[in-house]
C-alpha atoms as one frame of an Amber mdcrd trajectory, in Angstrom:
protein
 -61.265  11.995  23.388 -64.286  14.351  23.343 -62.030  17.401  23.554 -60.248
  16.345  20.364 -63.414  15.660  18.327 -64.812  19.210  18.421 -61.676  20.957
  17.068 -61.278  18.189  14.512 -64.844  18.693  13.297 -64.237  22.440  12.992
 -61.042  21.885  11.023 -62.754  19.437   8.670 -65.723  21.769   8.176 -63.474
  24.752   7.460 -61.336  22.737   5.044 -64.437  21.473   3.218 -65.807  25.014
   2.957 -62.530  26.283   1.512 -62.396  23.457  -1.015 -65.954  24.225  -2.113
 -65.175  27.930  -2.447 -62.055  27.167  -4.477 -64.046  24.927  -6.809 -66.308
  27.749  -7.995 -65.748  28.502 -11.640 -66.629  31.713 -13.442 -68.462  31.639
 -16.761 -68.650  34.793 -18.841 -71.205  35.166 -21.587 -70.943  38.076 -24.024
 -74.020  38.509 -26.189 -73.990  40.423 -29.467 -76.982  41.684 -31.445 -75.776
  42.444 -34.975 -76.812  45.412 -37.069 -79.010  44.592 -40.053 -77.121  42.350
 -42.486 -74.038  42.063 -40.231 -74.614  38.746 -38.445 -71.928  36.816 -40.336
 -69.462  39.683 -39.978 -70.087  39.836 -36.209 -69.564  36.077 -35.994 -66.306
  36.211 -37.985 -65.034  39.179 -36.009 -65.744  37.406 -32.722 -63.728  34.433
 -34.022 -60.937  36.900 -34.819 -61.212  38.332 -31.283 -60.748  34.837 -29.895
 -57.646  34.406 -32.049 -56.226  37.647 -30.638 -56.881  36.315 -27.129 -55.074
  33.096 -28.066 -52.042  35.056 -29.324 -51.957  36.878 -25.983 -51.948  33.561
 -24.132 -55.444  34.108 -22.720 -58.450  31.817 -22.532 -60.062  31.532 -25.956
 -63.598  30.497 -25.035 -66.055  29.487 -27.698 -68.138  31.408 -30.196 -71.758
  30.464 -30.810 -73.850  31.508 -33.806 -77.606  31.643 -33.255 -79.234  29.469
 -35.914 -82.778  30.367 -34.887 -84.795  32.186 -37.517 -87.287  33.769 -35.104
 -85.113  36.862 -34.557 -85.194  36.514 -30.775 -82.101  36.629 -28.619 -78.541
  37.572 -29.488 -77.088  36.638 -32.864 -73.637  35.700 -31.539 -72.429  34.620
 -28.107 -68.901  34.337 -26.788 -68.677  32.097 -23.749 -65.610  31.449 -21.620
 -65.036  29.446 -18.452 -62.419  30.418 -15.896 -61.240  28.176 -13.052 -61.774
  30.957 -10.479 -62.751  34.574  -9.940 -59.056  35.420  -9.590 -58.264  33.802
 -12.947 -60.988  35.893 -14.602 -59.676  39.077 -12.989 -56.108  38.299 -14.107
 -57.362  37.603 -17.653 -59.127  40.959 -17.933 -56.139  42.756 -16.395 -53.746
  41.239 -18.956 -56.173  41.995 -21.778 -56.477  45.636 -20.733 -52.708  46.021
 -20.275 -51.900  44.611 -23.719 -53.872  47.257 -25.599 -54.108  44.802 -28.500
 -57.795  44.197 -27.931 -58.809  47.860 -28.218 -59.070  47.763 -32.024 -61.099
  44.547 -31.833 -63.632  46.152 -29.482 -63.745  49.339 -31.530 -64.581  47.482
 -34.734 -67.155  45.293 -32.978 -68.865  48.472 -31.842 -69.473  49.391 -35.487
 -71.086  45.997 -36.214 -73.584  45.639 -33.381 -76.707  47.350 -32.093 -76.555
  45.836 -28.628 -74.073  44.131 -26.323 -74.678  42.418 -23.005 -72.259  40.641
 -20.656 -73.360  38.259 -17.953 -70.987  36.650 -15.452 -72.013  33.423 -13.712
 -70.515  31.458 -10.847 -70.841  27.707 -10.530 -71.815  26.058  -7.267 -68.364
  24.700  -6.409 -67.904  21.521  -8.344
Protein backbone atom coordinates (compact mmCIF):
# COMPACT_ATOMS: atom_id res chain seq x y z
CA UNK A 1 0.00 0.00 0.00
CA UNK A 2 2.86 2.42 0.79
CA UNK A 3 4.33 1.96 -2.68
CA UNK A 4 1.08 3.13 -4.26
CA UNK A 5 0.65 6.24 -2.07
CA UNK A 6 3.83 8.03 -3.18
CA UNK A 7 3.14 7.89 -6.95
CA UNK A 8 -0.48 8.81 -6.28
CA UNK A 9 0.58 11.87 -4.29
CA UNK A 10 2.91 12.92 -7.11
CA UNK A 11 0.16 12.52 -9.69
CA UNK A 12 -2.29 14.54 -7.59
CA UNK A 13 0.28 17.27 -6.96
CA UNK A 14 1.18 17.51 -10.64
CA UNK A 15 -2.48 17.59 -11.68
CA UNK A 16 -3.23 20.32 -9.13
CA UNK A 17 -0.26 22.37 -10.35
CA UNK A 18 -1.42 22.08 -13.96
CA UNK A 19 -4.96 23.10 -13.05
CA UNK A 20 -3.64 26.14 -11.19
CA UNK A 21 -1.43 27.12 -14.12
CA UNK A 22 -4.34 26.74 -16.54
CA UNK A 23 -6.52 28.95 -14.36
CA UNK A 24 -4.25 31.99 -14.74
CA UNK A 25 -5.97 34.74 -16.64
CA UNK A 26 -4.31 37.61 -18.46
CA UNK A 27 -5.52 41.18 -17.99
CA UNK A 28 -4.32 43.87 -20.36
CA UNK A 29 -4.61 47.52 -19.47
CA UNK A 30 -3.96 50.16 -22.13
CA UNK A 31 -3.68 53.67 -20.73
CA UNK A 32 -4.14 56.79 -22.84
CA UNK A 33 -3.18 60.36 -21.96
CA UNK A 34 -5.08 62.67 -24.31
CA UNK A 35 -3.70 65.78 -25.95
CA UNK A 36 -5.13 69.05 -24.66
CA UNK A 37 -8.87 69.21 -25.38
CA UNK A 38 -9.00 65.67 -26.85
CA UNK A 39 -10.19 63.58 -23.89
CA UNK A 40 -13.70 62.97 -25.24
CA UNK A 41 -12.36 62.22 -28.71
CA UNK A 42 -9.88 59.69 -27.28
CA UNK A 43 -12.70 58.08 -25.31
CA UNK A 44 -14.99 57.87 -28.37
CA UNK A 45 -12.20 56.55 -30.56
CA UNK A 46 -11.37 53.85 -28.03
CA UNK A 47 -15.05 52.83 -28.07
CA UNK A 48 -14.78 52.67 -31.87
CA UNK A 49 -11.63 50.52 -31.54
CA UNK A 50 -13.58 48.11 -29.36
CA UNK A 51 -16.31 47.94 -32.00
CA UNK A 52 -13.69 47.07 -34.63
CA UNK A 53 -12.43 44.29 -32.34
CA UNK A 54 -16.01 43.03 -31.98
CA UNK A 55 -16.46 42.95 -35.78
CA UNK A 56 -13.28 40.87 -36.01
CA UNK A 57 -14.66 38.40 -33.47
CA UNK A 58 -12.11 39.40 -30.82
CA UNK A 59 -12.52 40.20 -27.14
CA UNK A 60 -14.03 43.66 -26.74
CA UNK A 61 -12.90 44.57 -23.23
CA UNK A 62 -14.19 47.68 -21.55
CA UNK A 63 -13.39 51.35 -21.88
CA UNK A 64 -13.03 53.53 -18.80
CA UNK A 65 -13.15 57.33 -18.73
CA UNK A 66 -11.29 59.01 -15.88
CA UNK A 67 -13.75 61.30 -14.10
CA UNK A 68 -11.14 62.73 -11.73
CA UNK A 69 -10.52 66.44 -12.09
CA UNK A 70 -7.04 66.42 -10.53
CA UNK A 71 -5.31 65.76 -13.88
CA UNK A 72 -3.40 62.76 -12.53
CA UNK A 73 -3.30 59.42 -14.29
CA UNK A 74 -4.48 58.43 -17.74
CA UNK A 75 -7.62 59.96 -19.20
CA UNK A 76 -8.89 56.74 -20.81
CA UNK A 77 -8.21 53.08 -20.08
CA UNK A 78 -9.04 50.03 -22.14
CA UNK A 79 -9.05 46.86 -20.08
CA UNK A 80 -9.50 43.32 -21.36
CA UNK A 81 -9.40 39.93 -19.67
CA UNK A 82 -8.26 36.80 -21.48
CA UNK A 83 -8.75 33.26 -20.18
CA UNK A 84 -5.06 32.41 -20.75
CA UNK A 85 -1.74 33.65 -22.08
CA UNK A 86 -2.36 31.60 -25.24
CA UNK A 87 -5.73 33.27 -25.78
CA UNK A 88 -4.09 36.70 -25.51
CA UNK A 89 -1.36 35.71 -27.97
CA UNK A 90 -3.94 34.37 -30.45
CA UNK A 91 -5.96 37.60 -30.10
CA UNK A 92 -2.99 39.82 -30.92
CA UNK A 93 -1.97 37.54 -33.79
CA UNK A 94 -5.44 37.74 -35.36
CA UNK A 95 -5.54 41.50 -34.82
CA UNK A 96 -2.18 41.98 -36.53
CA UNK A 97 -3.10 39.67 -39.42
CA UNK A 98 -6.38 41.47 -40.13
CA UNK A 99 -4.75 44.82 -40.82
CA UNK A 100 -8.08 46.45 -39.96
CA UNK A 101 -6.78 47.85 -36.70
CA UNK A 102 -3.88 49.76 -38.27
CA UNK A 103 -5.99 52.83 -39.09
CA UNK A 104 -7.45 52.80 -35.57
CA UNK A 105 -3.97 52.87 -34.01
CA UNK A 106 -2.76 55.50 -36.45
CA UNK A 107 -5.60 57.87 -35.60
CA UNK A 108 -5.21 57.25 -31.87
CA UNK A 109 -1.59 58.29 -32.22
CA UNK A 110 -2.74 61.74 -33.36
CA UNK A 111 -5.00 62.14 -30.30
CA UNK A 112 -2.70 61.21 -27.43
CA UNK A 113 0.48 62.46 -25.80
CA UNK A 114 1.27 59.22 -24.01
CA UNK A 115 0.37 55.54 -24.16
CA UNK A 116 1.22 52.76 -21.73
CA UNK A 117 0.32 49.06 -21.77
CA UNK A 118 0.53 46.84 -18.74
CA UNK A 119 -0.15 43.09 -18.81
CA UNK A 120 -1.13 41.31 -15.59
CA UNK A 121 -1.53 37.66 -14.69
CA UNK A 122 -3.96 36.44 -12.07
CA UNK A 123 -2.95 33.93 -9.42
CA UNK A 124 -4.79 30.95 -10.91
CA UNK A 125 -8.38 31.22 -9.86
